Each structure stands twice: as C-alpha cells, then as structure tokens.
Tab-separated table of C-alpha atoms in Angstrom:
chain	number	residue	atom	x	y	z
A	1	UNK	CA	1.012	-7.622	-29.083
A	2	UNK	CA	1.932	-6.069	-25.586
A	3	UNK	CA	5.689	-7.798	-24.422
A	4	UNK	CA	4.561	-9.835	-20.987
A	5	UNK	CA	6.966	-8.623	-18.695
A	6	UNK	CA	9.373	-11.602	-17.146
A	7	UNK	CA	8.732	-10.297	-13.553
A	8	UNK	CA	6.716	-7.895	-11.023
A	9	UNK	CA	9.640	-7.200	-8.953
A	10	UNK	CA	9.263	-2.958	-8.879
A	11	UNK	CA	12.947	-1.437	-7.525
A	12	UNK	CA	13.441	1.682	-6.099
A	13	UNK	CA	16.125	3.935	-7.405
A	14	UNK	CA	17.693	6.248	-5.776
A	15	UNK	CA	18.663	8.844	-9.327
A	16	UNK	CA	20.154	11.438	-7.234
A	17	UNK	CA	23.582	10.784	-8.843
A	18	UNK	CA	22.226	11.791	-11.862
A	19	UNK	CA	21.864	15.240	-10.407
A	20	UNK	CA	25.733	14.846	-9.572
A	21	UNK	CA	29.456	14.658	-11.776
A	22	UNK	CA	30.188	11.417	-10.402
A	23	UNK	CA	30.821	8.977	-13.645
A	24	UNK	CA	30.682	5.756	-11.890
A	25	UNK	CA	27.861	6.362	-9.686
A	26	UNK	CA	25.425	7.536	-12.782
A	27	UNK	CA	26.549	3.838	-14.494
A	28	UNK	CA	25.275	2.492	-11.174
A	29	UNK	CA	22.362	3.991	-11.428
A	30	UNK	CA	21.751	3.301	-15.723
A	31	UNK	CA	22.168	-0.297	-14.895
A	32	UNK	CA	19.713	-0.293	-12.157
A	33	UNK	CA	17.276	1.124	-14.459
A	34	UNK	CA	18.493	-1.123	-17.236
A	35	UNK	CA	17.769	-3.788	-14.875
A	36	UNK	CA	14.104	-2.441	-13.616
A	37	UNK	CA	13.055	-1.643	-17.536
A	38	UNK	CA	13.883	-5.269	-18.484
A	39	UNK	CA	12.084	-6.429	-15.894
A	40	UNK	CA	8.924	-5.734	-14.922
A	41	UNK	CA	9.232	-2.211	-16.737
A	42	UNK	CA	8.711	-0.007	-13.789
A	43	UNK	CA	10.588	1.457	-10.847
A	44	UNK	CA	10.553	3.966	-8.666
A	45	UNK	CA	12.343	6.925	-8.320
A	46	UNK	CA	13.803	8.364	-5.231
A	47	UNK	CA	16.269	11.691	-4.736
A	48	UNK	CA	13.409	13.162	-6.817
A	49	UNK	CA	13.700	16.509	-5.043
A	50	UNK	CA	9.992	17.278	-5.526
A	51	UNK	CA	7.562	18.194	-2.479
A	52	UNK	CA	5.042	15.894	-3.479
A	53	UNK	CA	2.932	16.740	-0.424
A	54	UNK	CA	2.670	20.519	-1.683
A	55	UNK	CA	1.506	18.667	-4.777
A	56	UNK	CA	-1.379	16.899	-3.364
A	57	UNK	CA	-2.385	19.572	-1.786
A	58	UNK	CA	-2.814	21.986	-3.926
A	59	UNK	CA	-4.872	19.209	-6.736
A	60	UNK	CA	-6.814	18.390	-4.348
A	61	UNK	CA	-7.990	21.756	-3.592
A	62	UNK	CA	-8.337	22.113	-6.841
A	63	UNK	CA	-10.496	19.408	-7.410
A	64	UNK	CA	-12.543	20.149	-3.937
A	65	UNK	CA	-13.418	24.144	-5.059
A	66	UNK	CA	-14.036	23.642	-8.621
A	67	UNK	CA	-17.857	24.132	-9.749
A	68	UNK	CA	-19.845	22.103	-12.432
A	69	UNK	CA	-20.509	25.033	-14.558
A	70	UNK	CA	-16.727	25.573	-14.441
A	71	UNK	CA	-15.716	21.874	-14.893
A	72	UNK	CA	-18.260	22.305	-17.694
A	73	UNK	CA	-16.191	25.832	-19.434
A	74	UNK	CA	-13.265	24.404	-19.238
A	75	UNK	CA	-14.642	20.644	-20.791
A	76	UNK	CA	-12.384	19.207	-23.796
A	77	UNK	CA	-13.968	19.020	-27.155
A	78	UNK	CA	-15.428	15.320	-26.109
A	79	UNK	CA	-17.825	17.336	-23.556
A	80	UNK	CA	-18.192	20.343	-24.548
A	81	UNK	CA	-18.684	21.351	-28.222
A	82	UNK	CA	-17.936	24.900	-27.615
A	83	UNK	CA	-14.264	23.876	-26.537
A	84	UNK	CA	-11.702	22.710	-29.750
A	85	UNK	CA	-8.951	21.638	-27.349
A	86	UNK	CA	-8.267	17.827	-27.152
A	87	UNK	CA	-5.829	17.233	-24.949
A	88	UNK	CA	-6.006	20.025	-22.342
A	89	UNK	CA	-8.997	21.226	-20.432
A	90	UNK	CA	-11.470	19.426	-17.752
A	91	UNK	CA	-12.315	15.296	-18.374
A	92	UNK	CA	-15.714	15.363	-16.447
A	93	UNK	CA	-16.813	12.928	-14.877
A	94	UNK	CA	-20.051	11.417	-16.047
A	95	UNK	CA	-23.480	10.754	-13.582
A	96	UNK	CA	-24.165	7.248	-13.480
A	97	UNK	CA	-21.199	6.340	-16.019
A	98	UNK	CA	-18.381	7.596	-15.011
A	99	UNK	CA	-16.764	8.311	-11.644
A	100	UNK	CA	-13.114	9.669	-12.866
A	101	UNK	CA	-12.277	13.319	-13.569
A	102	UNK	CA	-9.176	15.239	-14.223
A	103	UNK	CA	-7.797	17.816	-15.609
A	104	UNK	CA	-4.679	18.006	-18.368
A	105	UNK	CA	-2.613	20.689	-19.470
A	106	UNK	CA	0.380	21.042	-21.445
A	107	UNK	CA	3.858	23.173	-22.287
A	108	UNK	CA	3.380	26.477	-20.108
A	109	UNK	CA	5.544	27.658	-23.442
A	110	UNK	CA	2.668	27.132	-25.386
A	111	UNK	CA	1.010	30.739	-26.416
A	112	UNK	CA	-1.084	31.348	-29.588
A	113	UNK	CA	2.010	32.791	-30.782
A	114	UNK	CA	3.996	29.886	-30.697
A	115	UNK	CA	4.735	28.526	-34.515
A	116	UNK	CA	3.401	25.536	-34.081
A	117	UNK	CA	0.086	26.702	-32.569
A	118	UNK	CA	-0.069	29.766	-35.415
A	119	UNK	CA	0.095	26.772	-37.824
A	120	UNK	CA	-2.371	24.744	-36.405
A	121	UNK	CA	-0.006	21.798	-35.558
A	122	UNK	CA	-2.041	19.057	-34.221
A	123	UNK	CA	-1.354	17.962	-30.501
A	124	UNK	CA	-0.746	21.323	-29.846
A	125	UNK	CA	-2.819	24.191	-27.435
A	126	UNK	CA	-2.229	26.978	-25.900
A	127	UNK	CA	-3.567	26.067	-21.736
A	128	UNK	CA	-6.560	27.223	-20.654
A	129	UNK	CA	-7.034	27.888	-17.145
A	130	UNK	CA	-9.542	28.146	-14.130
A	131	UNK	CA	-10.195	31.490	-13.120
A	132	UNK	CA	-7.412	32.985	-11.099
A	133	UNK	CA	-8.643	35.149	-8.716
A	134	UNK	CA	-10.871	31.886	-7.695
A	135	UNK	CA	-8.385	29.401	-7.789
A	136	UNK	CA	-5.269	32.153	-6.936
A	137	UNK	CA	-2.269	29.641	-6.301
A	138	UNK	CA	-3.369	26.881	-8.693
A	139	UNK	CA	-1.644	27.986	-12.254
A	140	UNK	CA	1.151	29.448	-10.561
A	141	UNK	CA	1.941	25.682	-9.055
A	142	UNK	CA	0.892	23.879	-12.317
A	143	UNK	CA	3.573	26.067	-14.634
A	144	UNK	CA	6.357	25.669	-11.748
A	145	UNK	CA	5.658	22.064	-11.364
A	146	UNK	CA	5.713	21.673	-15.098
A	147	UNK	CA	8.925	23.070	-15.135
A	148	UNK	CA	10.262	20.998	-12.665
A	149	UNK	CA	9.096	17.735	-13.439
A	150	UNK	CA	9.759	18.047	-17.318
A	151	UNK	CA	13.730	18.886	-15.440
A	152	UNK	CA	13.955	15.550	-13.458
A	153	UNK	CA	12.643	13.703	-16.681
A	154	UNK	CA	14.788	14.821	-18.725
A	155	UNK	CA	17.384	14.060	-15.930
A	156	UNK	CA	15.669	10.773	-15.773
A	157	UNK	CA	16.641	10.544	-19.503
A	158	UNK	CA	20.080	10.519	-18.868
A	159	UNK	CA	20.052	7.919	-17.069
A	160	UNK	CA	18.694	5.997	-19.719
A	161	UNK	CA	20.656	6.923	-22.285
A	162	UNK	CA	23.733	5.191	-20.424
A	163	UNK	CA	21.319	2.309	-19.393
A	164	UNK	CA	21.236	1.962	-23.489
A	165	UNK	CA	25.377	2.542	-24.040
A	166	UNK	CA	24.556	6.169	-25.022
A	167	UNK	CA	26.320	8.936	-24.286
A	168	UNK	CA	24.522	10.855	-21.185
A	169	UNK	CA	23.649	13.900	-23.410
A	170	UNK	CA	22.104	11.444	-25.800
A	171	UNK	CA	18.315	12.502	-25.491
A	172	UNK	CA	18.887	15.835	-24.695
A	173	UNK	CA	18.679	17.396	-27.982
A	174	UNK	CA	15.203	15.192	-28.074
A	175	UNK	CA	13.874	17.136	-25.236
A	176	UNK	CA	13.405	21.124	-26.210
A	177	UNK	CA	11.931	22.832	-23.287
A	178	UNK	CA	9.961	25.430	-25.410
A	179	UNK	CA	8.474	22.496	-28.148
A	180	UNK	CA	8.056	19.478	-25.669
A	181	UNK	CA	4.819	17.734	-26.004
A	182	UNK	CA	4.657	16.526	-22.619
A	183	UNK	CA	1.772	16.996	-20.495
A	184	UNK	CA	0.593	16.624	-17.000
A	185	UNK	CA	-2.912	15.443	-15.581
A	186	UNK	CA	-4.553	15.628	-12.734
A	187	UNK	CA	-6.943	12.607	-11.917
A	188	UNK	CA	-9.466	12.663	-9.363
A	189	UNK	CA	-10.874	8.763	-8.546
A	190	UNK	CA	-13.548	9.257	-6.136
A	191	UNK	CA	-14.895	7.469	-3.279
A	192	UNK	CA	-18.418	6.749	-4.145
A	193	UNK	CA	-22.085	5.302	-2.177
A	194	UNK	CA	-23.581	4.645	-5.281
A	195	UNK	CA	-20.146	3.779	-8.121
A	196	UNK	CA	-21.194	3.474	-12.175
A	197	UNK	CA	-20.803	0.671	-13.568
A	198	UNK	CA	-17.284	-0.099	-14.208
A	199	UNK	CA	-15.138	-3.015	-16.925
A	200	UNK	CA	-14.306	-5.966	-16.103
A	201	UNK	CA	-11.268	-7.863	-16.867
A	202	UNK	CA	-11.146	-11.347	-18.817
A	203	UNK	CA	-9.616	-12.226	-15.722
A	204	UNK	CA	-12.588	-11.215	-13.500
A	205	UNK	CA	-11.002	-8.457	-12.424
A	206	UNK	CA	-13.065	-5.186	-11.640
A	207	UNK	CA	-11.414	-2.197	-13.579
A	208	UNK	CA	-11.336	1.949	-13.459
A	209	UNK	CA	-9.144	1.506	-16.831
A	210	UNK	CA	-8.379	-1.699	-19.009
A	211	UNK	CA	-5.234	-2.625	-19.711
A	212	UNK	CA	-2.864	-0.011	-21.988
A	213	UNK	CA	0.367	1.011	-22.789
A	214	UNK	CA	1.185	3.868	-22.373
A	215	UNK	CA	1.735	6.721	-25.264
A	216	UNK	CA	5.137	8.136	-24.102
A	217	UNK	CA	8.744	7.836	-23.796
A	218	UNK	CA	8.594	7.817	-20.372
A	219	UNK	CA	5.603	8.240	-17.832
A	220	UNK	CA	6.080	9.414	-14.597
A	221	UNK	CA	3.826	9.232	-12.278
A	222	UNK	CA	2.985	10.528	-8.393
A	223	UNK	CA	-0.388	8.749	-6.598
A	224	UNK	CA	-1.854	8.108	-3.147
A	225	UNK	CA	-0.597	5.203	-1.537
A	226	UNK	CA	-3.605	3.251	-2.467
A	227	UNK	CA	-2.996	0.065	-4.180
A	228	UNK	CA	-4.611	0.215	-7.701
A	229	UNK	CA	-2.388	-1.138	-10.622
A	230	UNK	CA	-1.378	-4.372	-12.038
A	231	UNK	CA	1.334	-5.241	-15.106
A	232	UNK	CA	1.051	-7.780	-17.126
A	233	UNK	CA	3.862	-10.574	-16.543
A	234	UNK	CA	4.378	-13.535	-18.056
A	235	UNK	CA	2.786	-15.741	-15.254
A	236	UNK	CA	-0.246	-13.405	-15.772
A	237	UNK	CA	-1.404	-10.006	-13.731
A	238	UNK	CA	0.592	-8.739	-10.988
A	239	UNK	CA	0.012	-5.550	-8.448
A	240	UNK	CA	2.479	-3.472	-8.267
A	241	UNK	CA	3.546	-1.917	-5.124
A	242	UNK	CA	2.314	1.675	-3.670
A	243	UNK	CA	4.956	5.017	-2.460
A	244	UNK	CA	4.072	7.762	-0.881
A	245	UNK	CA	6.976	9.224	-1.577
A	246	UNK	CA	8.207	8.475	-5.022
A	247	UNK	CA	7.672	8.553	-8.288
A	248	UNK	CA	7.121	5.307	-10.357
A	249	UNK	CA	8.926	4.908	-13.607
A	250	UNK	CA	7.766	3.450	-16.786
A	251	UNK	CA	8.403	3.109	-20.587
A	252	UNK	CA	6.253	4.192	-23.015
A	253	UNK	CA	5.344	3.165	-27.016
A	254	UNK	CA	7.940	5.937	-28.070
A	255	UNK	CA	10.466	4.480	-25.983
A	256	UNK	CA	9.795	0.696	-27.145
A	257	UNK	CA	9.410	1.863	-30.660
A	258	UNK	CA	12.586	3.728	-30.692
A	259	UNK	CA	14.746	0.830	-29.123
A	260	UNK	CA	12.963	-2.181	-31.205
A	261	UNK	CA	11.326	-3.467	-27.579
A	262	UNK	CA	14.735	-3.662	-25.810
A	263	UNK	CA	12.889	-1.371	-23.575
A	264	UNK	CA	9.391	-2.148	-23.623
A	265	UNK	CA	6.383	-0.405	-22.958
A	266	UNK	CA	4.941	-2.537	-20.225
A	267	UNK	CA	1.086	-3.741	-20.514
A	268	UNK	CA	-0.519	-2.336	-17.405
A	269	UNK	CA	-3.981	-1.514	-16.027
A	270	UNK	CA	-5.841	0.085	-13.170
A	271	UNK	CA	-7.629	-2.387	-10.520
A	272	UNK	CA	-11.106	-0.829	-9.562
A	273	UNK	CA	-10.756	0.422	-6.201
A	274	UNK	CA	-13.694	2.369	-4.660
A	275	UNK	CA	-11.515	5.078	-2.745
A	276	UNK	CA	-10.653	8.846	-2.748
A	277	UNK	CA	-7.364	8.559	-4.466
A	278	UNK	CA	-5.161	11.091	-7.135
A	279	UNK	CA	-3.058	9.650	-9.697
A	280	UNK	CA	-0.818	12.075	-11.448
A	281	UNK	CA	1.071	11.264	-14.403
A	282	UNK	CA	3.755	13.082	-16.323
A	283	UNK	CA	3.980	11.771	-19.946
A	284	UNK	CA	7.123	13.124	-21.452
A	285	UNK	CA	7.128	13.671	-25.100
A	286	UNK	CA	9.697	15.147	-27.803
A	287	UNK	CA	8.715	17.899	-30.099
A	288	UNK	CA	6.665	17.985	-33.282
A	289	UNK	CA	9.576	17.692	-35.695
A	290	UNK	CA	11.864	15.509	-33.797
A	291	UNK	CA	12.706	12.042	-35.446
A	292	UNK	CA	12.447	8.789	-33.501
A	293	UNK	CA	14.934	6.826	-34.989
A	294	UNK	CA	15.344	3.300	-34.055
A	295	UNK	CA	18.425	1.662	-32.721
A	296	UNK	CA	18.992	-1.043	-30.778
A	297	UNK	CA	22.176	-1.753	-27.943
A	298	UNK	CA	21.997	-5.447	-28.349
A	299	UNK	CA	21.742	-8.151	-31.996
A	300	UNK	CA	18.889	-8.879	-32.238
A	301	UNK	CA	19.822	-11.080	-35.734
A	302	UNK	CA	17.302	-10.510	-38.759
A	303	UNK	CA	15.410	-8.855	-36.890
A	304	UNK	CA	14.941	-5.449	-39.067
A	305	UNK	CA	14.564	-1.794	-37.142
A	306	UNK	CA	11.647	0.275	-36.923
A	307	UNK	CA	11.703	2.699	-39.813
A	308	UNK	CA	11.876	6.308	-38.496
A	309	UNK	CA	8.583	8.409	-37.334
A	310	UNK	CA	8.950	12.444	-36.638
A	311	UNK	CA	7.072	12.213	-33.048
A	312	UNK	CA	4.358	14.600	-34.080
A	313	UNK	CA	3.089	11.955	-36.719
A	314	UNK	CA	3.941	9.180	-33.767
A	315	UNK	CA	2.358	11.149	-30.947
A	316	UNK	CA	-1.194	11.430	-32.875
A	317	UNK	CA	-1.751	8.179	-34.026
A	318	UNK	CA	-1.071	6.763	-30.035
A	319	UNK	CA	-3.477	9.456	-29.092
A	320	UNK	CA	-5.966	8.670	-31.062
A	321	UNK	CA	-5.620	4.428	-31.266
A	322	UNK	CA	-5.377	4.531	-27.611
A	323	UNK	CA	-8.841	6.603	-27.151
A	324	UNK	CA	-10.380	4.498	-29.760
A	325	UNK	CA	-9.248	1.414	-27.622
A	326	UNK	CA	-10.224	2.211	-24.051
A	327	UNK	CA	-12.496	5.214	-24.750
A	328	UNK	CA	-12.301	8.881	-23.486
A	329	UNK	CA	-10.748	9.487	-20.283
C-alpha cells in the first residue's frame, strides 16, 4: 500500500551548496530535503545550473519535425514488432486512444559492446536515434543533457545521503556513470479538438495517467508550467504546484525500499488537462549488479529490514508491475 503523504506543502530548494565545500551549508540543505521527503515527498530544486529553455526547445522541435513513418521506425517493441527495444525508442501515440507520445532513451555509454549489452542483460539497449542529418542538433543535446542531468542527480544524491546521516560520498559508488540505468523521456501531451477517451479517478477525477509510484531512486523532472499533478496525502488528493524554472524532486520505490519507507515513494498521478504541455522526467537508477541494501536512520522497533535486491533484479520487476498496472506509456 502507497504511504499517504502527511502534507502537500512542495518547498523549493535552493542545492547550489551542494555544488560548493561549505560543510554547514550542505547540512542546511540535507535537512531541507529531509524535511520536503517526509513531507509531501517532493520539492523543487533550484541552483540547478541547467538551461531548461534550450531544453524545451530543442524537444519540442523534435516532437514538431518528426514524421509518422519515423515515429513508426523508431516504435518500442509494444508498437512495432520489428523493434526488440523496451525501454528506448518512440511511445506513439494512438488515434482515437491515446493522445500522449514520447520518446525514451538511455546511458549514451551504452554501445553493443558494452558487457552488459554483449550478454543480453535485461533493461539494457544500446540508443537508437532519429536520423541525424534530419534532426542535426537533436542527439548531440540528448547525450550532453544526459550527461548533465545524471551530474546534478548524483549531486542531488549527496544531499540525501546527509539528509539520511550518511556520509556525502555515500551513494556515489551506487551511481557508475558508464553502467547507470537511468533514463530520460521526452513526453509530448497534446492539445486536442477531438481528445480519446481518457481514466477516470475513483475520485471523479479526469486522468492522462492513474495514480503510480514511481520506479526510481529519485525522479527528476522538468515540465511546462501547466498545472497537471496531484499526490496523494492523507486528507486525500492534492495539486501540486507548477515552475518554470525548476526541477521537482521526488523519491522513488528504490529509494523507499532501500530506507524501509523513511523516505517514501510518494503516490502521485497526472490530472487530465487538455493542453500542449512537455513533461520530462529523469529517473535515476544504479547499475545492474549494484545491491540495494536496506538501512534505516531512525528505530523503527520490530520492524524487520528489507532483505537485499541487486537493482537489475529490482529495476525489472518495477518495470514490468508498473506497465502491467497502468498499461503502456
């Protein structure tokens, strides 16, 4: 059962000390995220040092000069047959059934010679891309970006190692650049005349995605200031507030699972809103053969650990029980 957040109150941050050698000022900061992570379970992140304006930019012209027949190449397994990746590749939308569309890729270290890809490994792929001389600046900015948001998450990271009376280096060894997991996608909602049918809530509520938590340590996510999601708080769904400058902040399963709930994953889901909007998340993930192994920073009595999970065995079932749950993206 999903933890119902005690409040809806969503912080923002400044991290830049994190950047920084200034003890006491990254302990601020850890217990401001200790704070926001207990509370509602999100918060968002300013000093970020990203151009997130370059970033819209450049996804939505992405989004505006891609073709159907190249939407349809580039399809994931789950639309096109021809196409064994799961994870990256094109999510299409869907005439008359769905409106959504994005696009996902993963570790720009990720070539068909990489070990685990040689092998097989599940949750791994080597990116396929649109082609280049069409779309000239578009991998270019995806690999950068990559790069630099997998940096300020793993910054991020220290921060909460202190917010869990860890040392600051504590998740570092967690996070290997070359075998990270993480990946990035795109997502396109549209503005529509004539919308598909979309879920509805046992609240009423109209939804583009029913409620989820998300299969991550962290997620961090960039959108257009257009008010879409809610969390779920013990006096029952709340919105959360929009930026359009910052990046919001949340927990994922991996990080409740590895801290017995002390952080939990928050319970959160995506108000239908009939509007041209992006929504670009960053879930950050270990490597294949790294161990999540639980701990806790507070008693918790009788209350027994998690037992340990490598995060390739943890990152496949979330994958898969949270498609089975709310369907294919």
């Amino acid at each position: 059962m999903p933890v119902l957040m005690p409040s809806s109150e969503v912080p923002t941050i400044d991290v830049s000390p994190l950047f920084g050698d200034d003890a006491n000022e990254k302990l601020r900061v850890a217990q401001e995220i200790n704070k926001a992570c207990r509370g509602s379970g999100f918060f968002y992140a300013a000093g970020h040092g990203i151009d997130v304006q370059l970033l819209q930019d450049v996804v939505n012209e992405f989004h505006r000069t891609m073709t159907d027949q190249e939407k349809y190449d580039l399809a994931i397994n789950a639309y096109n047959k021809n196409n064994p990746h799961v994870r990256n590749g094109y999510y299409m939308a869907v005439k008359g059934k769905k409106a959504v569309e994005s696009w996902c890729y993963l570790n720009p270290s990720f070539s068909p010679a990489h070990p685990e890809i040689a092998a097989g490994t599940p949750m791994h792929e080597a990116n396929i891309w649109p082609d280049e001389k069409r779309h000239p600046r578009f991998r270019p900015f995806c690999e950068q970006y990559y790069r630099d948001i997998f940096a300020f998450s793993r910054t991020l990271m220290r921060g909460f190692a202190l917010a869990l009376g860890k040392p600051e280096t504590f998740f570092d060894a967690e996070l290997p650049e070359a075998d990270t997991l993480s990946a990035v996608s795109l997502i396109r909602y549209p503005y529509l005349e004539d919308y598909p049918p979309v879920k509805t809530g046992p609240d009423g509520t109209k939804l583009s995605f029913e409620d989820h938590l998300d299969v991550s340590l962290i997620t961090v996510l960039f959108q257009t200031e257009v008010q879409n999601l809610q969390v779920e708080t013990v006096d029952g769904w709340r919105d959360l507030p929009t930026s359009g400058d910052n990046f919001l902040v949340n927990c994922g399963t991996a990080m409740a699972y590895l801290t017995n709930d002390y952080f939990p994953a928050p319970n959160h889901r995506v108000k239908f809103i009939n509007a041209e909007r992006l929504s670009l998340p960053f879930f950050l993930h270990s490597g294949h053969h790294n161990v999540l192994d639980p701990f806790t920073p507070e008693d918790q009595g009788d209350k027994e650990l998690n037992p340990p999970i490598t995060y390739g065995e943890y990152l496949n079932q979330g994958f898969h029980a949270l498609i089975a749950k709310n369907g294919q993206t």
